C-alpha atoms as a PDB file:
ATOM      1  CA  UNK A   1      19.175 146.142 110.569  1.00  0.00           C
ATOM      2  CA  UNK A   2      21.734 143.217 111.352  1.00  0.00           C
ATOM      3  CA  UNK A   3      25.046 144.725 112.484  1.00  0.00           C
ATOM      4  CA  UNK A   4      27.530 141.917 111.734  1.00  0.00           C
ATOM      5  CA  UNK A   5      31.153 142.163 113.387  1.00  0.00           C
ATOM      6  CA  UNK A   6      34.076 140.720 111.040  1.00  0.00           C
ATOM      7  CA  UNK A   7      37.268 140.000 112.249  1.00  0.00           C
ATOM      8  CA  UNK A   8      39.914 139.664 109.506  1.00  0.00           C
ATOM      9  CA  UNK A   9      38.107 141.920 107.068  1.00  0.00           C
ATOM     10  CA  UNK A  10      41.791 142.709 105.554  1.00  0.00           C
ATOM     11  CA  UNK A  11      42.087 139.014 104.490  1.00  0.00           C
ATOM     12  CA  UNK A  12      40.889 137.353 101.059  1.00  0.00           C
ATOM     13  CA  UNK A  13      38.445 135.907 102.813  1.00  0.00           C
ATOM     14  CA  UNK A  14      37.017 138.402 105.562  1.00  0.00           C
ATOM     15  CA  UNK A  15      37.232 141.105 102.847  1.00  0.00           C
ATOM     16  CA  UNK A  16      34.779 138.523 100.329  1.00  0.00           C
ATOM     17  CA  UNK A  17      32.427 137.990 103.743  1.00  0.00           C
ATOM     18  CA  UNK A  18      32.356 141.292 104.085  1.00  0.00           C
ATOM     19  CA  UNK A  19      31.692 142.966 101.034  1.00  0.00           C
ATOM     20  CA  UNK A  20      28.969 140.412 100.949  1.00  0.00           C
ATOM     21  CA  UNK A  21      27.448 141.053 104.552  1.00  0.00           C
ATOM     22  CA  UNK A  22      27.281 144.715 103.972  1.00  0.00           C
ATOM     23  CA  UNK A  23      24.812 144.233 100.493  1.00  0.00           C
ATOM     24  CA  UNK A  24      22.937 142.933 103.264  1.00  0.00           C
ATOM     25  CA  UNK A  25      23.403 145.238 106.738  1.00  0.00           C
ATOM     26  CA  UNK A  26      25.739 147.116 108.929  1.00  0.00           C
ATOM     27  CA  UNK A  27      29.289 145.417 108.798  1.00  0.00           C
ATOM     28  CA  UNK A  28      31.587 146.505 111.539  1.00  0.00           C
ATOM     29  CA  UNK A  29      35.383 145.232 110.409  1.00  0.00           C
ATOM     30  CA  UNK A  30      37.977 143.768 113.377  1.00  0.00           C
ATOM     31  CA  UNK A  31      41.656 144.287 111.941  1.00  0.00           C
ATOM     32  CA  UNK A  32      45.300 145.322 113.670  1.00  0.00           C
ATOM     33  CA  UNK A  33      44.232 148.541 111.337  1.00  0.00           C
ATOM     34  CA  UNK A  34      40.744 149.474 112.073  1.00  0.00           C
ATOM     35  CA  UNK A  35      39.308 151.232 115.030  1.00  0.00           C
ATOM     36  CA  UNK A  36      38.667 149.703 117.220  1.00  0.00           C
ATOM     37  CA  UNK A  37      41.638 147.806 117.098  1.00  0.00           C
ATOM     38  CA  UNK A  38      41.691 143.695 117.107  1.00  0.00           C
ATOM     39  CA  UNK A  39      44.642 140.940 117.063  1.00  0.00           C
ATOM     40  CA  UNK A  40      44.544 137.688 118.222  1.00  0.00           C
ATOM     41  CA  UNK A  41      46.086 136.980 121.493  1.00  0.00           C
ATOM     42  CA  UNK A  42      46.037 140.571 122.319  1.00  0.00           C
ATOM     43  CA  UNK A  43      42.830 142.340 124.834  1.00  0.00           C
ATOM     44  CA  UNK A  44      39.785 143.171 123.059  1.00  0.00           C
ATOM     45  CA  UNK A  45      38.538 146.548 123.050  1.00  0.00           C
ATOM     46  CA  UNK A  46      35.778 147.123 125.708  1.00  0.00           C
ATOM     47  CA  UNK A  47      33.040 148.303 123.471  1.00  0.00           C
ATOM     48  CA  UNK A  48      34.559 146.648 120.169  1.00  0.00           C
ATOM     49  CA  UNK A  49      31.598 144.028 120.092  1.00  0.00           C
ATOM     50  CA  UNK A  50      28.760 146.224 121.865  1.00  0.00           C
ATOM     51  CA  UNK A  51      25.688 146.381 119.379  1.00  0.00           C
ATOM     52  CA  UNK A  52      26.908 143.761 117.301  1.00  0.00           C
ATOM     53  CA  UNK A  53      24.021 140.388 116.208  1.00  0.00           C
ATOM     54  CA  UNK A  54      26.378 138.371 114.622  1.00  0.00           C
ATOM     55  CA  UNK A  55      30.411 138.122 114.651  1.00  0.00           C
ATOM     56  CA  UNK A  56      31.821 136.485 112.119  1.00  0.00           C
ATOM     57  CA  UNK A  57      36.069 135.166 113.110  1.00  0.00           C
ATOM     58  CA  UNK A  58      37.900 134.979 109.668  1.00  0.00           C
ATOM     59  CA  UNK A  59      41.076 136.250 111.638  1.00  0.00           C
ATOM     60  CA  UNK A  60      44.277 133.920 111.741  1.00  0.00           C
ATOM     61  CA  UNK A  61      47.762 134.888 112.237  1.00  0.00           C
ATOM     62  CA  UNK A  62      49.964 132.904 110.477  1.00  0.00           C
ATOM     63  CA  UNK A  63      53.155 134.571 111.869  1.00  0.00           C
ATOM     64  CA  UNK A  64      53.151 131.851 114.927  1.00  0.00           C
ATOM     65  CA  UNK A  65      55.777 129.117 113.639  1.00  0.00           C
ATOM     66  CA  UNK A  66      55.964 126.584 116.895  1.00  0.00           C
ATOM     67  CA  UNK A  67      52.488 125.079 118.244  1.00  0.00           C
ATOM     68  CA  UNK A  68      52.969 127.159 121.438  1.00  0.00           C
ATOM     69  CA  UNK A  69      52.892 130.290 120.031  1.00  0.00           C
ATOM     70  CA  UNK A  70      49.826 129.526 117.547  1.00  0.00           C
ATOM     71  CA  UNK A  71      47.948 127.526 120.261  1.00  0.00           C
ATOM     72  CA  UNK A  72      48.312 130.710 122.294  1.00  0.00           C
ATOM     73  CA  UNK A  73      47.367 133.447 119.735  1.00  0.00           C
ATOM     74  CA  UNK A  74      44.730 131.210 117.753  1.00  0.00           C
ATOM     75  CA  UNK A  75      43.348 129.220 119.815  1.00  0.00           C
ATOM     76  CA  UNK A  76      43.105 130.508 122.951  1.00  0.00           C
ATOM     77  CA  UNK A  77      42.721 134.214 121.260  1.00  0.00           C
ATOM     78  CA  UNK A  78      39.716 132.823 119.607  1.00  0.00           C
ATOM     79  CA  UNK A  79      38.255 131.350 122.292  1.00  0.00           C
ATOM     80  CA  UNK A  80      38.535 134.815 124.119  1.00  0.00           C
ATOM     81  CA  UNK A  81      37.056 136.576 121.535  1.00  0.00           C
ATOM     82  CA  UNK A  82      34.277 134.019 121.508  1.00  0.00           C
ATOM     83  CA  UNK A  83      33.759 134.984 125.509  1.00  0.00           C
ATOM     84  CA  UNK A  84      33.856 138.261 124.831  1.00  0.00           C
ATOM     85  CA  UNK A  85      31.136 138.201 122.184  1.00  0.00           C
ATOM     86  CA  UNK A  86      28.487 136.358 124.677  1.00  0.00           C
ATOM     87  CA  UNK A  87      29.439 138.978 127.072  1.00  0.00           C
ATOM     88  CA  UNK A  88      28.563 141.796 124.751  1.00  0.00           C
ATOM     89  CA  UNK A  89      25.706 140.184 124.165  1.00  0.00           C
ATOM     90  CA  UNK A  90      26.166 138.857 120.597  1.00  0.00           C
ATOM     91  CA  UNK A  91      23.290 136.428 119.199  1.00  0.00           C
ATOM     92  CA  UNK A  92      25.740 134.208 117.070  1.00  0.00           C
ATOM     93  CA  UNK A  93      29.251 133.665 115.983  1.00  0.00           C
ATOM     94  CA  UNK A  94      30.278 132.060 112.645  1.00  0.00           C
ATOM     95  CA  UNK A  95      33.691 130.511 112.902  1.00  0.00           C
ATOM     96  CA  UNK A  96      35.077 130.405 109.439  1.00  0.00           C
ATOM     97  CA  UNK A  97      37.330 126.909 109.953  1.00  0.00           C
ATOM     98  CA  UNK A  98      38.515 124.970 107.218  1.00  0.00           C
ATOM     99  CA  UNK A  99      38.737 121.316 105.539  1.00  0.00           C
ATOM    100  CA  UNK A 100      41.957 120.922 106.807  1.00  0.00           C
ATOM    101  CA  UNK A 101      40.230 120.579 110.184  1.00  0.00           C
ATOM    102  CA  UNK A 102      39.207 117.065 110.716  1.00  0.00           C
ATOM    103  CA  UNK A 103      40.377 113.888 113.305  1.00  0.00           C
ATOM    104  CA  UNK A 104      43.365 112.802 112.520  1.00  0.00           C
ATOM    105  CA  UNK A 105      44.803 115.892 110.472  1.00  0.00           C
ATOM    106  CA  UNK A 106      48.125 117.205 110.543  1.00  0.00           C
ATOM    107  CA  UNK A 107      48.986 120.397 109.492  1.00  0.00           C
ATOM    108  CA  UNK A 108      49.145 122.846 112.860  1.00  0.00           C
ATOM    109  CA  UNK A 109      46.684 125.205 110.758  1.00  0.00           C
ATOM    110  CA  UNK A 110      44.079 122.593 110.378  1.00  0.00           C
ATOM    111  CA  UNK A 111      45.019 121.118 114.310  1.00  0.00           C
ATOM    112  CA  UNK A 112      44.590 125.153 115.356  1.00  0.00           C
ATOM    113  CA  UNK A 113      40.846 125.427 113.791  1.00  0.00           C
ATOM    114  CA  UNK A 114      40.209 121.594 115.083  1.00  0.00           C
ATOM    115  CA  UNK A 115      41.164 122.588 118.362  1.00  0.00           C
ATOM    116  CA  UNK A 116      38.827 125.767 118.609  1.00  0.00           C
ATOM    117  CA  UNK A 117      35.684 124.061 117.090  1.00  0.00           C
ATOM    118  CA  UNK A 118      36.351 121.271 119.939  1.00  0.00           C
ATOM    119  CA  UNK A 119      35.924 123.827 122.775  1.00  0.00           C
ATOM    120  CA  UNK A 120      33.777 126.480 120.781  1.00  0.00           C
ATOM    121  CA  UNK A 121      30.635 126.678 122.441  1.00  0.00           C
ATOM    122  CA  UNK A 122      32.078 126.153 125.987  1.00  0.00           C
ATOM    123  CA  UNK A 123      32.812 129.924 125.716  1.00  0.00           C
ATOM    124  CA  UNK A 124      29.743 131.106 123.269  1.00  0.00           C
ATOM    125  CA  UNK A 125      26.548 128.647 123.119  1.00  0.00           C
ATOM    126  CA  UNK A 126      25.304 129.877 119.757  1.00  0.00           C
ATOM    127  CA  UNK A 127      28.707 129.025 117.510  1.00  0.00           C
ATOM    128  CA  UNK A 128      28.531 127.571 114.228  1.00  0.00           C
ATOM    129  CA  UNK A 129      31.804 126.063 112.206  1.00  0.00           C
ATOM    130  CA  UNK A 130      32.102 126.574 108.484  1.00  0.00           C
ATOM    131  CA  UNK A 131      34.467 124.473 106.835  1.00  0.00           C
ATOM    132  CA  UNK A 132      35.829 126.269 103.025  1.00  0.00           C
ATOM    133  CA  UNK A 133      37.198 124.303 101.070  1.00  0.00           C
ATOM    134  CA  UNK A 134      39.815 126.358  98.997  1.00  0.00           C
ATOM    135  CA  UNK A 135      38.518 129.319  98.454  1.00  0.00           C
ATOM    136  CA  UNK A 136      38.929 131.260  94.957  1.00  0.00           C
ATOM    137  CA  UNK A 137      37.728 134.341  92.733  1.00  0.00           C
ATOM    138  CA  UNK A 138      38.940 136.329  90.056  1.00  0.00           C
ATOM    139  CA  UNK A 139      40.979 138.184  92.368  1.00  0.00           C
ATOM    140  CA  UNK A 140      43.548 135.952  92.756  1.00  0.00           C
ATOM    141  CA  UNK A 141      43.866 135.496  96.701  1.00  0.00           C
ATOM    142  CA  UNK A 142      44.120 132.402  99.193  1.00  0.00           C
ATOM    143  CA  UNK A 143      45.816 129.428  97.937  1.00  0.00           C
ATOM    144  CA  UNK A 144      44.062 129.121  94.483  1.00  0.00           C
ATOM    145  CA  UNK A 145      45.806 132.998  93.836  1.00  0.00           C
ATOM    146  CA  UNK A 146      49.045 131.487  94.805  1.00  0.00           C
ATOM    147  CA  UNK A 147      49.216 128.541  92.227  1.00  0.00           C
ATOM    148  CA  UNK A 148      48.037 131.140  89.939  1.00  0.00           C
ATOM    149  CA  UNK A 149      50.932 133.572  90.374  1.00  0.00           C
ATOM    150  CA  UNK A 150      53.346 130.461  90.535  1.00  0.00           C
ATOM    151  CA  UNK A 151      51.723 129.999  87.047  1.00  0.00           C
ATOM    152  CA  UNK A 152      52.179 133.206  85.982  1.00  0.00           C
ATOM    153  CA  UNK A 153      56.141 134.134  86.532  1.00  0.00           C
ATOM    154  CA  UNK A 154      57.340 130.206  85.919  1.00  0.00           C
ATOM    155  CA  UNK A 155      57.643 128.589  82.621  1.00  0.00           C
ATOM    156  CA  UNK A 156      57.946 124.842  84.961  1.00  0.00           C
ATOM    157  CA  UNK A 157      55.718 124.392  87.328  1.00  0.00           C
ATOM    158  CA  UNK A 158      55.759 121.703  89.848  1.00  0.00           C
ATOM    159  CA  UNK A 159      53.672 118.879  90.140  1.00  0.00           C
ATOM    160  CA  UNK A 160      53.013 117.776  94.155  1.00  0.00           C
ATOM    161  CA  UNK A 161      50.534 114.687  94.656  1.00  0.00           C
ATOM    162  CA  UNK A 162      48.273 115.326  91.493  1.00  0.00           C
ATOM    163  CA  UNK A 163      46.155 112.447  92.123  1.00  0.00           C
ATOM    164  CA  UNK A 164      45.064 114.349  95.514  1.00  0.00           C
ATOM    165  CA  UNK A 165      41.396 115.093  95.541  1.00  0.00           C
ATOM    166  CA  UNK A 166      40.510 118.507  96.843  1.00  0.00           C
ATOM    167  CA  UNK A 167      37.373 120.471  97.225  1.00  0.00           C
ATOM    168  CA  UNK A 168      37.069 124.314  96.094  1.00  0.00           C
ATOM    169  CA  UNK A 169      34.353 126.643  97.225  1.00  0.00           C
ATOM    170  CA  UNK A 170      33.629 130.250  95.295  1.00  0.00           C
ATOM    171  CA  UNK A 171      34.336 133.251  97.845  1.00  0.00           C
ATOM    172  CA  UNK A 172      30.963 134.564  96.979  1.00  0.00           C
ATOM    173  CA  UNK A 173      29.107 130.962  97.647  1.00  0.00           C
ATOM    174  CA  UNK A 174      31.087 131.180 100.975  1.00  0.00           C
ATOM    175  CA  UNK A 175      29.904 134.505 101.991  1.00  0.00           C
ATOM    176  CA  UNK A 176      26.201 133.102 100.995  1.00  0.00           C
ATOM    177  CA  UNK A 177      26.438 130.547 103.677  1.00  0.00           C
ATOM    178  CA  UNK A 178      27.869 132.589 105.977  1.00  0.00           C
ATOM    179  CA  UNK A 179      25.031 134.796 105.844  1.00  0.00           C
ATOM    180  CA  UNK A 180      22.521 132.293 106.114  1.00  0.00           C
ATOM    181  CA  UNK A 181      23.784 130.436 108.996  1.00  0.00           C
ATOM    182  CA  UNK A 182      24.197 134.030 110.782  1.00  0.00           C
ATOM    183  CA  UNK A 183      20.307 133.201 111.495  1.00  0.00           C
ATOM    184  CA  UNK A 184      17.747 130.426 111.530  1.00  0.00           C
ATOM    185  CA  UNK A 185      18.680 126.961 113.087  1.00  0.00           C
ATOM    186  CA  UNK A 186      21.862 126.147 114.621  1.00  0.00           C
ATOM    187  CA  UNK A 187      23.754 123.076 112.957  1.00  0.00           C
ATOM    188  CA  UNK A 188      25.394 120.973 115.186  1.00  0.00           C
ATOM    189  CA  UNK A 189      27.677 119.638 113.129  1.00  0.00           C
ATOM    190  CA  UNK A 190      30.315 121.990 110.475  1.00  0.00           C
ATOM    191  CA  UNK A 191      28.606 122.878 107.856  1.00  0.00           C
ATOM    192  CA  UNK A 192      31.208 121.824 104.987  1.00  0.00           C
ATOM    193  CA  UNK A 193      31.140 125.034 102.670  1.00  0.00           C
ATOM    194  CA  UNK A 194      32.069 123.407  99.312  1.00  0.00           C
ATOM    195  CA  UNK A 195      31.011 121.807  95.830  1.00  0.00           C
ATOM    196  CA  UNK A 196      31.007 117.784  96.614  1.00  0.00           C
ATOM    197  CA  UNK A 197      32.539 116.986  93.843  1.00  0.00           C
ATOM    198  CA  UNK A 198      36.040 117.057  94.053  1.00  0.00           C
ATOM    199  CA  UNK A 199      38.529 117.806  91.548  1.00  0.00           C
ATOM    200  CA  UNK A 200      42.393 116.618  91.827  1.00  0.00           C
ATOM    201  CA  UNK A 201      44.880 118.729  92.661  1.00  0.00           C
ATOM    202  CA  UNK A 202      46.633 118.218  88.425  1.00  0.00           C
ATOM    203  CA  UNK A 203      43.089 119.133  87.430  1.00  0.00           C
ATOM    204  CA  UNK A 204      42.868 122.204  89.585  1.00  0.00           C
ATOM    205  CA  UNK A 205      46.285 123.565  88.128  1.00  0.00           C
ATOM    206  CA  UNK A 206      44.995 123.019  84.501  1.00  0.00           C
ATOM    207  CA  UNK A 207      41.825 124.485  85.447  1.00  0.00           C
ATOM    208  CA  UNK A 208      43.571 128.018  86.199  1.00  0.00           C
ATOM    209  CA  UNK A 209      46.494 128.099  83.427  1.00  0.00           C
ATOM    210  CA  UNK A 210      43.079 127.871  81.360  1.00  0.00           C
ATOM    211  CA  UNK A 211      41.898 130.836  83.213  1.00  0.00           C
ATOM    212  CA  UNK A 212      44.639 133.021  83.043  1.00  0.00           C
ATOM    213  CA  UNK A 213      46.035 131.783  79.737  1.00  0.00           C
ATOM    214  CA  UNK A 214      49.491 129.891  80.447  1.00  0.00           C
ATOM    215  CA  UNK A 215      50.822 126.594  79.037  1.00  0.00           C
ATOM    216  CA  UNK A 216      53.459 125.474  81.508  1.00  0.00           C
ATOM    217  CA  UNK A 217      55.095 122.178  82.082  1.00  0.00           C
ATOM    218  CA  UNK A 218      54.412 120.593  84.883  1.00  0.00           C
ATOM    219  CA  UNK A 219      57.100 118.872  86.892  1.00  0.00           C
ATOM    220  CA  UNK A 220      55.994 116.198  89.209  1.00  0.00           C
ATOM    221  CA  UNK A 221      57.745 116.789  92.410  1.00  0.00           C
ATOM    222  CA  UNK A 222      57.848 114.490  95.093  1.00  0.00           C
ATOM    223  CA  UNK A 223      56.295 115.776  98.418  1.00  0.00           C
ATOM    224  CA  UNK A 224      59.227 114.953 100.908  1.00  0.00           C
ATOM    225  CA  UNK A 225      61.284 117.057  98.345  1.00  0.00           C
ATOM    226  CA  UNK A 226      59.175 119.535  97.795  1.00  0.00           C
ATOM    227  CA  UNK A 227      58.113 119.997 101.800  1.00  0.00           C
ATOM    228  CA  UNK A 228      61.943 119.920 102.761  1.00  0.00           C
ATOM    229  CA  UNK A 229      62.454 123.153  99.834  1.00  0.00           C
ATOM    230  CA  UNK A 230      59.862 124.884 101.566  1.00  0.00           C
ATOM    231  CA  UNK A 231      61.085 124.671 105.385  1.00  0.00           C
ATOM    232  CA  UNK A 232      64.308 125.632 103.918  1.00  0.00           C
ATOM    233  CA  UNK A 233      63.067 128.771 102.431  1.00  0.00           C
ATOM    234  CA  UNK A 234      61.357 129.361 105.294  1.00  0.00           C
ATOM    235  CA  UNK A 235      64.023 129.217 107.708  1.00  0.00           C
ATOM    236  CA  UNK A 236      66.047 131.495 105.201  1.00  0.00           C
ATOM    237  CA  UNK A 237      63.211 133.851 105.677  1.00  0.00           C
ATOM    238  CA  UNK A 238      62.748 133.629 101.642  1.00  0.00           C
ATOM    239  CA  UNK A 239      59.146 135.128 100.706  1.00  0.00           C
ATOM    240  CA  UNK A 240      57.566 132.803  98.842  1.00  0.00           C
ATOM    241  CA  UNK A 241      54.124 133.319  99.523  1.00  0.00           C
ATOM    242  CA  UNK A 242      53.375 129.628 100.274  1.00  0.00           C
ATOM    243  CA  UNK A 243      54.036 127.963 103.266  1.00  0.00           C
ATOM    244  CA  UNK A 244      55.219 124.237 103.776  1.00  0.00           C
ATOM    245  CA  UNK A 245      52.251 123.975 106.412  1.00  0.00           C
ATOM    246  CA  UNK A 246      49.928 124.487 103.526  1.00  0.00           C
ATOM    247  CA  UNK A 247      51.604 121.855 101.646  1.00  0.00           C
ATOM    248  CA  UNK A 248      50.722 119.830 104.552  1.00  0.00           C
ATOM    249  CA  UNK A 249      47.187 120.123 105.144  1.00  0.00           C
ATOM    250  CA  UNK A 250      46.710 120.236 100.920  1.00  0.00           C
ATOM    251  CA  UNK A 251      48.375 116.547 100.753  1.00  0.00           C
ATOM    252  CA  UNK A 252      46.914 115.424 103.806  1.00  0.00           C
ATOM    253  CA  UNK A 253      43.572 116.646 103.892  1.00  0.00           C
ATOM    254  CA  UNK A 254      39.777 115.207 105.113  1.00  0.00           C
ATOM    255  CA  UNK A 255      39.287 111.633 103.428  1.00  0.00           C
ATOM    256  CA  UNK A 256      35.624 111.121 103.929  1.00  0.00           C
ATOM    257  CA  UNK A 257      34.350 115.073 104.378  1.00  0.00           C
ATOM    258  CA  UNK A 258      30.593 115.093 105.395  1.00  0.00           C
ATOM    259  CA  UNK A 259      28.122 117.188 103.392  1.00  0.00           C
ATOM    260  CA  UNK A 260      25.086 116.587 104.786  1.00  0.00           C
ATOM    261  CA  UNK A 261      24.839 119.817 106.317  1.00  0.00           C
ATOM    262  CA  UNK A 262      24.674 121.602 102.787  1.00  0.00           C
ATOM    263  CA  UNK A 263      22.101 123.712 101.636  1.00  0.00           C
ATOM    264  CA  UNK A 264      23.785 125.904  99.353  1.00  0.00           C
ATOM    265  CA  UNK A 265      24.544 124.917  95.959  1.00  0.00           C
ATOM    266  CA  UNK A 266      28.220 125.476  94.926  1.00  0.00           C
ATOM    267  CA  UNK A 267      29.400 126.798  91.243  1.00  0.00           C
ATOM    268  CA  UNK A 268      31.543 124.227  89.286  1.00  0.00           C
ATOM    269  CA  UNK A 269      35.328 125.181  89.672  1.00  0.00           C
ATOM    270  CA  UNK A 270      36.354 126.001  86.600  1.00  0.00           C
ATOM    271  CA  UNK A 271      37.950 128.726  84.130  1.00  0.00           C
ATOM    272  CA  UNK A 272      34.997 130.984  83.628  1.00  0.00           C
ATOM    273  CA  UNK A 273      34.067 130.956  87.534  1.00  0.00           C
ATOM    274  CA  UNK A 274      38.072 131.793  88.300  1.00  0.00           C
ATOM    275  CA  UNK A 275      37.669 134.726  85.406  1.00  0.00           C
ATOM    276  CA  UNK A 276      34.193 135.942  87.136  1.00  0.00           C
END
C-alpha cells in the first residue's frame, strides 16, 4: 500500500487531496495540529517522513506580509522539507504550485511558488509541479468560496477586470492528477491542472450567483481602487477573507499557460459542478 504524506491537510485544498489519496492508500497528514507536528520554516520532525512513497506540499502560510519573511518560511521551508523527504527516503514529491506562478508574474504568492519550482529538484530529484488553476467545490473554499460568500451577504457586488480570462480546476479533478503523477513518468515541465478553456472573471461571478441562487448588481470597480481598499483593510487588520495579493495574481495572471502536459480531462465550470 502507498503511504502518501500531505502537508496542509487542514487547507481546502490538502483536505480535497487528501480525502482523495486515502480512497486510494495510507494518507499520513502534516499540519501545526497533527502529530507529528509540521510548519513551514520551523524543524521537521525526525521520523515525520520515515515510511512515506510519496509527499504531497499543499502547505503555505499566508501570515508572511514582506518578501523576507515569506521567502524565508515558503520558500526556503519548502525547499527543506523537500531535503528532508530525499533523506527519508521518499520516492516522489508533488508540489501543488499554482497559475499564478509563471515568468514575469507579480503577486509575491505566485513569485513564492515560482521561486521553489526554480530550485525544486536541486534538493529532491524526483519533484513534480502542479499548477491549479482556481480551485472550487460545493464546499465553498479557496478563492471561488470567497466570491461566493461576497455574493451571499452583499446585495452590490463589485466588478474588478471582468474581461480577465481565468482558468478553474474541480478540487476532485485536482486530487486525480495528483494521484497520478504520484507514479509513472516524471514530467519535466508543470503539469497545468486545469480545463483549457477559460472563462472571464464577469462570467465566473455569474456562474456561482447561479449556483447559489443570488441576483446581485455588479459594480465595476476599478483595480487601483479596489487594490488600494484592500491594503487599507489590511493594514487596519480588517478580516476580510481576501487578500489584495490575490487581487494581484487574479488580474495579472499567466497569458499564454501551457497545457501540453494534460492528461486529465477537466469538468466544465459551471453551476451544477459548483452545487456537486
Amino acid at each position: 500500500m502507498t503511504v502518501c504524506a500531505v502537508t496542509g491537510a487542514n487547507g481546502f485544498v490538502g483536505s480535497r487531496i487528501a480525502g482523495h489519496l486515502a480512497k486510494e492508500g495510507e494518507v499520513r497528514t502534516l499540519t501545526r495540529h497533527s502529530e507529528p507536528r509540521f510548519a513551514l520554516g520551523e524543524p521537521l520532525v525526525a521520523d515525520a517522513l520515515a515510511g512515506a512513497d510519496v509527499l504531497v506540499h499543499c502547505a503555505y502560510d499566508f501570515r508572511p506580509r514582506s518578501w523576507a519573511e515569506i521567502e524565508r518560511a515558503n520558500v526556503a521551508g519548502t525547499l527543506a522539507l523537500f531535503a528532508a523527504a530525499r533523506e527519508a527516503g521518499v520516492r516522489r514529491v508533488a508540489f501543488v504550485s499554482s497559475m499564478s506562478a509563471f515568468e514575469g508574474c507579480r503577486s509575491k504568492y505566485g513569485r513564492a511558488k515560482l521561486a521553489v519550482e526554480r530550485q525544486a529538484r536541486e534538493h529532491h530529484p524526483e519533484v513534480v509541479i502542479v499548477r491549479p488553476g482556481l480551485v472550487y467545490d460545493r464546499e465553498a473554499g479557496g478563492i471561488v468560496g470567497a466570491m461566493g460568500r461576497v455574493i451571499r451577504r452583499s446585495p452590490i457586488v463589485p466588478l474588478i477586470a471582468g474581461d480577465q480570462e481565468l482558468y478553474t480546476c474541480h478540487s476532485e479533478d485536482l486530487a486525480r492528477v495528483v494521484l497520478e503523477l504520484s507514479d509513472g513518468p516524471l514530467p519535466e515541465r508543470p503539469v497545468i491542472a486545469a480545463g483549457p478553456e477559460p472563462r472571464t472573471y464577469r462570467e465566473i461571478l455569474s456562474t456561482i450567483t447561479r449556483a447559489i441562487d443570488r441576483r446581485p448588481l455588479f459594480l465595476p470597480v476599478p483595480y487601483v481602487l479596489a487594490y488600494n481598499g484592500l491594503r487599507l483593510l489590511e493594514a487596519l487588520r480588517v478580516p476580510i477573507g481576501f487578500r489584495s495579493d490575490s487581487l494581484v495574481g487574479l488580474v495579472n495572471n499567466d497569458p499564454a499557460p501551457e497545457f501540453s502536459a494534460l492528461t486529465t480531462v477537466f469538468r466544465a465550470f459551471s453551476a451544477e459542478a459548483i452545487r456537486g
